Amino acid sequence: MARKLSWLFGIALISGFLFMIFIGSAYRMGTGKEWQLMDIAGHLPYLRFSLVADRGQLVTEKDYRGDVVLLYFGFTKCEDECPITMLRLSRIMQRLGQDAEHVRLLFITVDPENDTPQVLHQYIAAFDPEHMAGLTGGSRDLEAIVKRYRAANRPEHGKADDISHSNVMYIFDQLGQARLLVMPDDSDEKILNDVRRMIHDAS
Amino acid sequence: MTQVDMLKWFIPWEPSVTVIAVSVCSAALYIRGCARCRQHFIPKIFFWLGLISLYIVSQTDFDYYAEHEFFMHRIQHVVLHHLGPFLIALGRPGTALAAGMPAAWRRCAEKLLRSPPVQILTGFMNNPVIAVLLFIGLIVFWLIPPIHFIAMLDWRLYRLMNWGMAINGLMFWNLVLNNYAVRPANLSPACRIAMMLAVIPPQIVIGALLFFTPYELYPIYSLCGRAFGMSALADQQLGGLILWIPAAMMSVIGVLMVMGKEWMSRKPT
């Protein structure tokens, strides 16, 4: 008797699980609007930080509410991914035209010892000082946001001058919800398309 | 390394109240239990090594590296799913833990364990075929690339994954290493050996698949930043090797132990 019951229970458990997967995928298909970039809505927490911007003022996520935020972790001495990403961002902002007003770019440093607000200010001036902000802060505040988005921030083992950092852009909507991830090999068109859509969905 | 750096190493990268509370509670219950009913020295050592190893891989700086390097993540899982539960199961802490509980707790726990839903659930989970399928199924499930991606990104799923691994490991190794006199876990030694052997080939196959795949299966580590700056493929291959050899090896050790125990108990006749 108990044996039969346990089998019944097992079958119920497995079919319940399959049913949930089915409902989940049906729901996703039902919304019908697929983003071109990777959709991570619901998987990463709300944007939240308290840091120092490149003009020396204290900023929090509230200063960027109402705008689409593109977030990138890096450091100014980085020679590969960071300048490539920064150039790409400034190119995208140019192509966005008028829509760029509703977009803010945040460059958060993983090397606060070297990247003072002044250094960051000079650095972003080379790319897009109008829409971009370079953020630094106390090691605790920086570690909190790095952890929040599962990014790395420590010197690579065996290399004194290289810090491991994430190579992905996080896109937050006007409410500060993490929505999309930009992979290094995603095309500019995809980013333009999805950012535009996010701006116009809200308005 | 200075002393301060050493201390920093013990600060959890992502503190989890649940993990800390459960570890501290089991440690306290075990100490109390040992004071009440004497335990042999060797099982005690096994229990403590197991508990400490589970704690170290989940609630120290180790976790940073497990999040940022695939092979470190595999080491974390070998400890959570194989080594730690294996050691705890060898320690057979059930009696001591029960003895360590206040009388009211013990009554509650006994009542809970005897209640029909729990009986049915354990009966199902302790079925040899189900136990083997669950053990392998969990490894495969979390290694499916899109699922792995989201699990490494979403902290809730990450914790669910690690908890699932540890609990499933405890259930599996407790079932196959120990000879319980009561149902539903009274499996014959032959059956328990067969179960341990059954989980070897799938782990070898998955490990080999990871090792021989010529492209990156888990881009999440490159995206979030690799801690040691090794190439993605080298990292993936090392991770595959860890599943292939040490994880599969745990079964061999378990089989030898069960065989040894059987031999010892049969010798006098």
Short mmCIF file of C-alpha atoms in Angstrom, two decimals:
data_model
loop_
_atom_site.label_atom_id
_atom_site.label_comp_id
_atom_site.label_asym_id
_atom_site.label_seq_id
_atom_site.Cartn_x
_atom_site.Cartn_y
_atom_site.Cartn_z
CA MET A 1 0.00 0.00 0.00
CA ALA A 2 2.67 2.47 1.10
CA ARG A 3 4.74 1.47 -1.92
CA LYS A 4 1.91 2.19 -4.30
CA LEU A 5 1.23 5.48 -2.61
CA SER A 6 4.87 6.47 -2.90
CA TRP A 7 4.83 5.74 -6.63
CA LEU A 8 1.66 7.71 -7.06
CA PHE A 9 3.23 10.54 -5.15
CA GLY A 10 6.33 10.41 -7.33
CA ILE A 11 4.33 10.48 -10.53
CA ALA A 12 2.26 13.38 -9.18
CA LEU A 13 5.47 15.25 -8.31
CA ILE A 14 7.02 14.78 -11.75
CA SER A 15 3.84 15.64 -13.64
CA GLY A 16 3.37 18.71 -11.46
CA PHE A 17 6.89 19.81 -12.35
CA LEU A 18 6.32 19.26 -16.08
CA PHE A 19 3.03 21.13 -15.86
CA MET A 20 4.78 24.12 -14.29
CA ILE A 21 7.40 24.16 -17.05
CA PHE A 22 4.61 24.00 -19.63
CA ILE A 23 2.68 26.86 -18.03
CA GLY A 24 5.87 28.89 -17.73
CA SER A 25 6.82 28.50 -21.38
CA ALA A 26 3.26 29.10 -22.55
CA TYR A 27 3.19 32.30 -20.55
CA ARG A 28 6.44 33.49 -22.07
CA MET A 29 5.23 32.73 -25.57
CA GLY A 30 1.94 34.43 -24.84
CA THR A 31 3.62 37.76 -24.16
CA GLY A 32 4.81 37.54 -27.75
CA LYS A 33 7.41 40.28 -27.46
CA GLU A 34 10.88 38.84 -27.60
CA TRP A 35 13.83 41.10 -26.97
CA GLN A 36 16.78 40.76 -29.31
CA LEU A 37 19.26 40.94 -26.45
CA MET A 38 19.23 38.42 -23.64
CA ASP A 39 16.16 38.93 -21.47
CA ILE A 40 17.01 38.50 -17.78
CA ALA A 41 13.97 40.22 -16.27
CA GLY A 42 13.36 39.02 -12.73
CA HIS A 43 16.74 37.37 -12.30
CA LEU A 44 18.86 40.27 -11.08
CA PRO A 45 17.93 42.71 -8.31
CA TYR A 46 16.86 46.33 -8.71
CA LEU A 47 19.54 48.92 -9.36
CA ARG A 48 20.76 50.23 -6.01
CA PHE A 49 23.99 51.98 -5.08
CA SER A 50 25.50 54.93 -3.32
CA LEU A 51 28.70 56.06 -5.03
CA VAL A 52 30.76 59.10 -5.98
CA ALA A 53 30.44 60.43 -9.53
CA ASP A 54 33.31 61.85 -11.59
CA ARG A 55 32.41 65.42 -10.72
CA GLY A 56 32.85 64.54 -7.05
CA GLN A 57 29.18 64.50 -6.07
CA LEU A 58 27.44 61.66 -4.24
CA VAL A 59 24.98 59.79 -6.43
CA THR A 60 22.46 57.01 -5.90
CA GLU A 61 20.22 55.05 -8.26
CA LYS A 62 17.48 57.65 -7.68
CA ASP A 63 19.46 60.18 -9.73
CA TYR A 64 18.93 57.98 -12.77
CA ARG A 65 15.25 57.05 -12.32
CA GLY A 66 13.21 57.67 -15.44
CA ASP A 67 16.09 56.95 -17.79
CA VAL A 68 17.26 53.72 -19.36
CA VAL A 69 20.58 52.88 -17.69
CA LEU A 70 23.43 50.95 -19.33
CA LEU A 71 25.86 49.75 -16.69
CA TYR A 72 29.42 48.54 -17.21
CA PHE A 73 32.11 47.53 -14.72
CA GLY A 74 35.70 48.27 -15.68
CA PHE A 75 38.81 50.30 -14.89
CA THR A 76 40.64 53.03 -16.75
CA LYS A 77 43.95 51.18 -17.04
CA CYS A 78 42.23 48.26 -18.76
CA GLU A 79 43.58 47.86 -22.26
CA ASP A 80 41.19 45.48 -23.96
CA GLU A 81 37.49 45.26 -23.22
CA CYS A 82 36.86 48.57 -21.46
CA PRO A 83 37.97 51.02 -24.17
CA ILE A 84 36.30 48.84 -26.80
CA THR A 85 33.04 48.90 -24.88
CA MET A 86 33.30 52.63 -24.17
CA LEU A 87 33.86 53.40 -27.85
CA ARG A 88 30.96 51.21 -28.75
CA LEU A 89 28.73 52.96 -26.23
CA SER A 90 29.58 56.40 -27.54
CA ARG A 91 28.92 55.18 -31.09
CA ILE A 92 25.53 53.83 -30.04
CA MET A 93 24.65 57.08 -28.28
CA GLN A 94 25.41 59.01 -31.46
CA ARG A 95 23.21 56.72 -33.49
CA LEU A 96 20.39 57.01 -30.97
CA GLY A 97 20.11 60.70 -31.81
CA GLN A 98 17.29 62.36 -29.87
CA ASP A 99 16.55 59.18 -27.93
CA ALA A 100 19.96 59.45 -26.27
CA GLU A 101 18.48 62.00 -23.89
CA HIS A 102 16.62 59.19 -22.17
CA VAL A 103 19.68 56.98 -21.76
CA ARG A 104 22.43 57.16 -19.13
CA LEU A 105 25.69 55.25 -19.22
CA LEU A 106 27.33 54.26 -15.95
CA PHE A 107 30.94 53.18 -15.85
CA ILE A 108 31.66 51.74 -12.39
CA THR A 109 35.30 51.23 -11.58
CA VAL A 110 36.70 48.05 -10.05
CA ASP A 111 40.00 49.82 -9.33
CA PRO A 112 39.09 52.61 -6.86
CA GLU A 113 42.70 53.12 -5.77
CA ASN A 114 43.74 54.41 -9.15
CA ASP A 115 40.42 55.61 -10.53
CA THR A 116 39.70 58.76 -8.54
CA PRO A 117 36.82 60.99 -9.68
CA GLN A 118 39.35 63.18 -11.56
CA VAL A 119 40.84 60.22 -13.41
CA LEU A 120 37.38 58.96 -14.28
CA HIS A 121 36.31 62.39 -15.44
CA GLN A 122 39.20 62.60 -17.87
CA TYR A 123 38.56 59.07 -19.03
CA ILE A 124 34.89 59.48 -19.89
CA ALA A 125 35.55 62.88 -21.46
CA ALA A 126 37.26 60.95 -24.24
CA PHE A 127 34.06 59.05 -24.99
CA ASP A 128 30.74 60.68 -24.16
CA PRO A 129 30.85 63.13 -21.25
CA GLU A 130 27.29 64.20 -21.87
CA HIS A 131 25.53 60.92 -21.16
CA MET A 132 28.21 59.00 -19.34
CA ALA A 133 29.10 59.05 -15.65
CA GLY A 134 32.17 57.43 -14.11
CA LEU A 135 31.44 56.13 -10.64
CA THR A 136 33.76 55.20 -7.80
CA GLY A 137 33.36 55.03 -4.05
CA GLY A 138 34.40 53.33 -0.85
CA SER A 139 35.52 49.73 -1.18
CA ARG A 140 32.42 48.52 0.68
CA ASP A 141 29.99 50.41 -1.52
CA LEU A 142 31.78 49.21 -4.64
CA GLU A 143 31.88 45.63 -3.46
CA ALA A 144 28.16 45.76 -2.68
CA ILE A 145 27.20 46.65 -6.24
CA VAL A 146 29.73 44.28 -7.79
CA LYS A 147 28.26 41.44 -5.71
CA ARG A 148 24.73 42.51 -6.52
CA TYR A 149 25.32 41.92 -10.22
CA ARG A 150 27.61 38.92 -9.80
CA ALA A 151 30.58 40.68 -11.33
CA ALA A 152 34.24 40.02 -10.52
CA ASN A 153 36.48 42.73 -9.08
CA ARG A 154 39.78 41.24 -7.94
CA PRO A 155 43.26 41.31 -9.43
CA GLU A 156 43.83 38.30 -11.64
CA HIS A 157 46.17 35.78 -10.15
CA GLY A 158 49.66 36.00 -11.54
CA LYS A 159 49.07 39.33 -13.31
CA ALA A 160 49.81 42.41 -11.25
CA ASP A 161 48.21 44.98 -13.54
CA ASP A 162 45.09 43.16 -14.64
CA ILE A 163 41.84 43.08 -12.69
CA SER A 164 39.20 40.55 -13.56
CA HIS A 165 35.93 42.27 -14.30
CA SER A 166 32.72 41.42 -16.05
CA ASN A 167 32.52 41.89 -19.80
CA VAL A 168 28.81 42.34 -20.10
CA MET A 169 26.57 45.39 -20.13
CA TYR A 170 23.53 45.43 -17.92
CA ILE A 171 20.48 47.35 -19.16
CA PHE A 172 18.03 48.68 -16.58
CA ASP A 173 14.64 50.16 -17.40
CA GLN A 174 13.25 53.49 -16.20
CA LEU A 175 12.17 51.91 -12.90
CA GLY A 176 15.61 50.51 -12.19
CA GLN A 177 14.71 46.90 -12.97
CA ALA A 178 17.44 44.78 -14.55
CA ARG A 179 16.06 43.77 -17.92
CA LEU A 180 18.68 42.87 -20.52
CA LEU A 181 22.26 41.70 -20.85
CA VAL A 182 24.51 42.79 -23.71
CA MET A 183 27.08 40.17 -24.69
CA PRO A 184 30.37 41.30 -26.23
CA ASP A 185 29.39 39.85 -29.61
CA ASP A 186 25.87 41.32 -29.79
CA SER A 187 25.56 43.70 -32.73
CA ASP A 188 25.03 47.45 -32.31
CA GLU A 189 21.71 47.08 -34.13
CA LYS A 190 20.35 44.77 -31.47
CA ILE A 191 21.28 47.21 -28.73
CA LEU A 192 19.82 50.18 -30.64
CA ASN A 193 16.62 48.29 -31.33
CA ASP A 194 16.05 47.15 -27.76
CA VAL A 195 17.05 50.43 -26.12
CA ARG A 196 14.73 52.36 -28.44
CA ARG A 197 11.94 49.95 -27.69
CA MET A 198 12.47 50.32 -23.97
CA ILE A 199 12.37 54.12 -24.23
CA HIS A 200 9.17 54.09 -26.28
CA ASP A 201 7.45 51.36 -24.26
CA ALA A 202 7.60 53.66 -21.25
CA SER A 203 6.40 56.80 -22.93
CA MET B 1 49.54 36.60 3.66
CA THR B 2 49.08 38.75 6.71
CA GLN B 3 46.82 37.82 9.59
CA VAL B 4 44.17 40.31 8.50
CA ASP B 5 44.05 38.72 5.05
CA MET B 6 43.63 35.31 6.65
CA LEU B 7 40.68 36.56 8.67
CA LYS B 8 39.13 38.15 5.61
CA TRP B 9 39.14 34.76 3.99
CA PHE B 10 36.59 33.56 6.53
CA ILE B 11 34.12 36.33 5.73
CA PRO B 12 31.40 34.80 3.56
CA TRP B 13 31.29 36.27 0.04
CA GLU B 14 27.51 35.98 0.09
CA PRO B 15 26.39 35.47 3.68
CA SER B 16 23.39 33.21 4.02
CA VAL B 17 21.62 33.26 7.37
CA THR B 18 20.04 29.89 6.64
CA VAL B 19 23.34 28.12 5.95
CA ILE B 20 24.99 29.63 9.02
CA ALA B 21 22.00 28.86 11.26
CA VAL B 22 21.70 25.26 10.05
CA SER B 23 25.45 24.66 10.45
CA VAL B 24 25.60 26.17 13.92
CA CYS B 25 22.43 24.34 15.00
CA SER B 26 23.67 20.94 13.83
CA ALA B 27 27.05 21.54 15.45
CA ALA B 28 25.39 22.49 18.76
CA LEU B 29 22.99 19.53 18.68
CA TYR B 30 25.85 17.18 17.86
CA ILE B 31 28.02 18.44 20.73
CA ARG B 32 25.10 18.12 23.16
CA GLY B 33 24.27 14.68 21.80
CA CYS B 34 27.85 13.46 22.13
CA ALA B 35 27.84 14.52 25.77
CA ARG B 36 24.74 12.43 26.39
CA CYS B 37 25.43 9.31 24.40
CA ARG B 38 29.03 8.42 23.76
CA GLN B 39 30.12 8.33 20.15
CA HIS B 40 33.25 6.66 18.83
CA PHE B 41 36.15 8.87 17.94
CA ILE B 42 36.34 8.07 14.22
CA PRO B 43 32.67 8.75 13.32
CA LYS B 44 32.99 12.02 15.22
CA ILE B 45 35.96 13.03 13.11
CA PHE B 46 34.06 12.14 9.93
CA PHE B 47 31.05 14.18 10.98
CA TRP B 48 33.10 17.26 11.84
CA LEU B 49 35.20 17.07 8.68
CA GLY B 50 32.03 16.77 6.61
CA LEU B 51 30.25 19.65 8.29
CA ILE B 52 33.29 21.92 8.17
CA SER B 53 33.94 21.16 4.50
CA LEU B 54 30.34 22.03 3.59
CA TYR B 55 30.63 25.28 5.51
CA ILE B 56 33.96 26.26 3.99
CA VAL B 57 32.88 25.89 0.37
CA SER B 58 29.66 27.82 0.90
CA GLN B 59 30.33 30.46 3.55
CA THR B 60 33.88 31.72 3.03
CA ASP B 61 35.77 33.59 0.34
CA PHE B 62 35.86 30.29 -1.59
CA ASP B 63 32.41 31.19 -2.88
CA TYR B 64 33.79 34.19 -4.82
CA TYR B 65 36.03 31.86 -6.81
CA ALA B 66 33.23 29.32 -7.23
CA GLU B 67 31.14 32.04 -8.85
CA HIS B 68 33.92 33.22 -11.11
CA GLU B 69 35.69 30.11 -12.36
CA PHE B 70 33.92 27.03 -13.71
CA PHE B 71 36.36 24.52 -12.30
CA MET B 72 36.11 26.10 -8.85
CA HIS B 73 32.34 25.78 -9.16
CA ARG B 74 32.84 22.08 -9.94
CA ILE B 75 35.08 21.69 -6.86
CA GLN B 76 32.37 23.38 -4.80
CA HIS B 77 29.84 20.89 -6.08
CA VAL B 78 32.09 17.88 -5.53
CA VAL B 79 32.33 18.95 -1.89
CA LEU B 80 28.61 19.81 -1.57
CA HIS B 81 27.32 16.72 -3.36
CA HIS B 82 30.01 14.13 -2.77
CA LEU B 83 32.74 14.72 -0.20
CA GLY B 84 30.90 16.57 2.58
CA PRO B 85 27.75 14.41 2.60
CA PHE B 86 29.93 11.28 2.22
CA LEU B 87 31.87 12.16 5.37
CA ILE B 88 28.74 13.11 7.31
CA ALA B 89 27.04 9.85 6.29
CA LEU B 90 30.10 7.90 7.50
CA GLY B 91 29.76 9.66 10.84
CA ARG B 92 26.13 8.42 11.17
CA PRO B 93 25.20 11.43 13.28
CA GLY B 94 21.46 10.61 13.49
CA THR B 95 21.52 9.17 17.00
CA ALA B 96 23.74 11.88 18.41
CA LEU B 97 21.71 14.67 16.77
CA ALA B 98 18.48 13.23 18.16
CA ALA B 99 20.04 12.85 21.60
CA GLY B 100 21.19 16.44 21.45
CA MET B 101 17.69 17.80 20.92
CA PRO B 102 15.57 19.04 23.80
CA ALA B 103 12.86 16.48 24.57
CA ALA B 104 10.09 18.57 23.00
CA TRP B 105 12.02 18.99 19.75
CA ARG B 106 12.75 15.28 19.63
CA ARG B 107 9.07 14.42 20.01
CA CYS B 108 8.22 16.87 17.24
CA ALA B 109 10.90 15.46 14.96
CA GLU B 110 9.77 11.88 15.59
CA LYS B 111 6.16 12.82 14.93
CA LEU B 112 7.18 14.59 11.73
CA LEU B 113 9.25 11.64 10.53
CA ARG B 114 6.36 9.23 11.20
CA SER B 115 3.71 11.37 9.51
CA PRO B 116 2.33 9.81 6.29
CA PRO B 117 3.50 12.55 3.86
CA VAL B 118 7.09 12.35 5.11
CA GLN B 119 6.98 8.53 5.12
CA ILE B 120 5.72 8.48 1.55
CA LEU B 121 8.29 11.03 0.45
CA THR B 122 11.24 9.21 2.04
CA GLY B 123 9.91 5.90 0.75
CA PHE B 124 9.92 7.34 -2.75
CA MET B 125 13.31 9.03 -2.44
CA ASN B 126 14.90 5.92 -0.93
CA ASN B 127 13.82 3.74 -3.82
CA PRO B 128 17.17 2.64 -5.36
CA VAL B 129 16.23 3.54 -8.93
CA ILE B 130 14.79 6.92 -7.94
CA ALA B 131 17.80 7.71 -5.74
CA VAL B 132 20.25 7.01 -8.58
CA LEU B 133 18.16 8.97 -11.08
CA LEU B 134 17.86 11.93 -8.72
CA PHE B 135 21.60 11.94 -7.98
CA ILE B 136 22.55 12.00 -11.66
CA GLY B 137 19.54 14.07 -12.69
CA LEU B 138 20.54 16.94 -10.42
CA ILE B 139 24.09 17.04 -11.81
CA VAL B 140 22.78 17.03 -15.38
CA PHE B 141 19.99 19.51 -14.72
CA TRP B 142 22.19 22.28 -13.35
CA LEU B 143 24.79 21.72 -16.09
CA ILE B 144 22.33 22.28 -18.95
CA PRO B 145 23.90 25.46 -20.40
CA PRO B 146 20.87 27.84 -20.35
CA ILE B 147 19.90 26.65 -16.85
CA HIS B 148 23.46 26.98 -15.62
CA PHE B 149 23.58 30.52 -16.99
CA ILE B 150 20.51 31.66 -15.08
CA ALA B 151 21.50 29.76 -11.92
CA MET B 152 24.84 31.57 -11.80
CA LEU B 153 23.12 34.92 -12.37
CA ASP B 154 20.12 34.69 -10.05
CA TRP B 155 21.18 34.39 -6.41
CA ARG B 156 17.96 32.63 -5.43
CA LEU B 157 18.49 29.89 -8.00
CA TYR B 158 22.16 29.72 -7.04
CA ARG B 159 21.21 28.98 -3.45
CA LEU B 160 18.51 26.55 -4.50
CA MET B 161 21.10 24.71 -6.59
CA ASN B 162 23.64 24.49 -3.77
CA TRP B 163 21.06 23.48 -1.16
CA GLY B 164 19.64 20.87 -3.51
CA MET B 165 23.10 19.42 -4.11
CA ALA B 166 23.92 19.16 -0.40
CA ILE B 167 20.54 17.66 0.60
CA ASN B 168 20.53 15.19 -2.27
CA GLY B 169 24.13 14.22 -1.47
CA LEU B 170 23.24 13.59 2.18
CA MET B 171 20.26 11.44 1.22
CA PHE B 172 22.19 9.44 -1.35
CA TRP B 173 25.34 8.71 0.62
CA ASN B 174 23.41 8.03 3.79
CA LEU B 175 21.35 5.49 1.89
CA VAL B 176 24.24 3.69 0.21
CA LEU B 177 26.92 3.79 2.90
CA ASN B 178 24.90 2.81 5.94
CA ASN B 179 23.12 -0.38 6.70
CA TYR B 180 19.90 0.57 8.45
CA ALA B 181 17.82 -2.12 10.06
CA VAL B 182 14.53 -0.32 9.48
CA ARG B 183 12.43 0.30 6.41
CA PRO B 184 12.42 2.06 4.07
CA ALA B 185 16.18 2.31 3.93
CA ASN B 186 17.09 -1.33 4.54
CA LEU B 187 18.76 -2.06 1.24
CA SER B 188 21.03 -5.06 0.81
CA PRO B 189 24.78 -4.42 0.48
CA ALA B 190 24.68 -5.72 -3.09
CA CYS B 191 21.98 -3.21 -3.97
CA ARG B 192 23.89 -0.36 -2.34
CA ILE B 193 27.07 -1.28 -4.20
CA ALA B 194 25.12 -1.47 -7.44
CA MET B 195 23.75 2.01 -6.82
CA MET B 196 27.20 3.47 -6.29
CA LEU B 197 28.47 1.75 -9.43
CA ALA B 198 25.44 2.98 -11.37
CA VAL B 199 26.27 6.65 -10.78
CA ILE B 200 29.86 6.27 -12.08
CA PRO B 201 29.33 5.95 -15.86
CA PRO B 202 27.00 8.96 -16.23
CA GLN B 203 29.45 11.18 -14.35
CA ILE B 204 32.31 9.95 -16.53
CA VAL B 205 30.26 10.63 -19.65
CA ILE B 206 29.28 14.17 -18.57
CA GLY B 207 32.84 14.90 -17.45
CA ALA B 208 34.22 13.64 -20.76
CA LEU B 209 31.64 15.65 -22.70
CA LEU B 210 32.71 18.82 -20.89
CA PHE B 211 36.36 17.95 -21.45
CA PHE B 212 36.07 17.25 -25.17
CA THR B 213 33.62 20.00 -26.17
CA PRO B 214 35.69 22.29 -28.40
CA TYR B 215 33.69 25.46 -27.68
CA GLU B 216 32.62 27.38 -24.60
CA LEU B 217 29.47 25.92 -23.03
CA TYR B 218 29.18 28.30 -20.07
CA PRO B 219 29.81 31.88 -21.22
CA ILE B 220 28.53 33.24 -17.91
CA TYR B 221 32.04 32.95 -16.43
CA SER B 222 33.60 34.99 -19.22
CA LEU B 223 30.81 37.55 -18.99
CA CYS B 224 31.00 38.00 -15.23
CA GLY B 225 34.79 37.88 -15.17
CA ARG B 226 37.11 34.96 -14.54
CA ALA B 227 38.98 35.03 -11.23
CA PHE B 228 42.20 33.42 -12.44
CA GLY B 229 42.27 34.75 -15.98
CA MET B 230 42.64 31.31 -17.54
CA SER B 231 41.17 30.61 -20.96
CA ALA B 232 37.52 29.59 -21.14
CA LEU B 233 38.32 26.21 -22.66
CA ALA B 234 41.06 25.35 -20.16
CA ASP B 235 38.64 26.20 -17.37
CA GLN B 236 35.90 24.05 -18.90
CA GLN B 237 38.27 21.12 -19.43
CA LEU B 238 39.49 21.27 -15.86
CA GLY B 239 35.87 21.38 -14.67
CA GLY B 240 35.11 18.31 -16.81
CA LEU B 241 38.09 16.44 -15.39
CA ILE B 242 36.92 17.15 -11.85
CA LEU B 243 33.54 15.58 -12.57
CA TRP B 244 35.17 12.78 -14.53
CA ILE B 245 37.74 11.62 -11.99
CA PRO B 246 37.37 12.78 -8.33
CA ALA B 247 33.56 12.76 -8.40
CA ALA B 248 33.42 9.27 -9.88
CA MET B 249 36.19 8.17 -7.49
CA MET B 250 33.97 8.81 -4.46
CA SER B 251 31.79 5.89 -5.56
CA VAL B 252 34.81 3.59 -5.73
CA ILE B 253 35.81 4.53 -2.19
CA GLY B 254 32.22 3.96 -1.05
CA VAL B 255 32.07 0.53 -2.73
CA LEU B 256 35.34 -0.52 -1.08
CA MET B 257 34.05 0.61 2.30
CA VAL B 258 30.77 -1.27 2.02
CA MET B 259 32.61 -4.40 0.82
CA GLY B 260 35.11 -4.12 3.66
CA LYS B 261 32.34 -3.79 6.22
CA GLU B 262 30.56 -6.85 4.83
CA TRP B 263 33.75 -8.87 4.98
CA MET B 264 34.44 -7.91 8.54
CA SER B 265 30.93 -8.80 9.67
CA ARG B 266 30.96 -12.18 7.91
CA LYS B 267 34.38 -13.34 9.03
CA PRO B 268 33.43 -14.98 12.37
CA THR B 269 30.96 -17.44 10.83
#
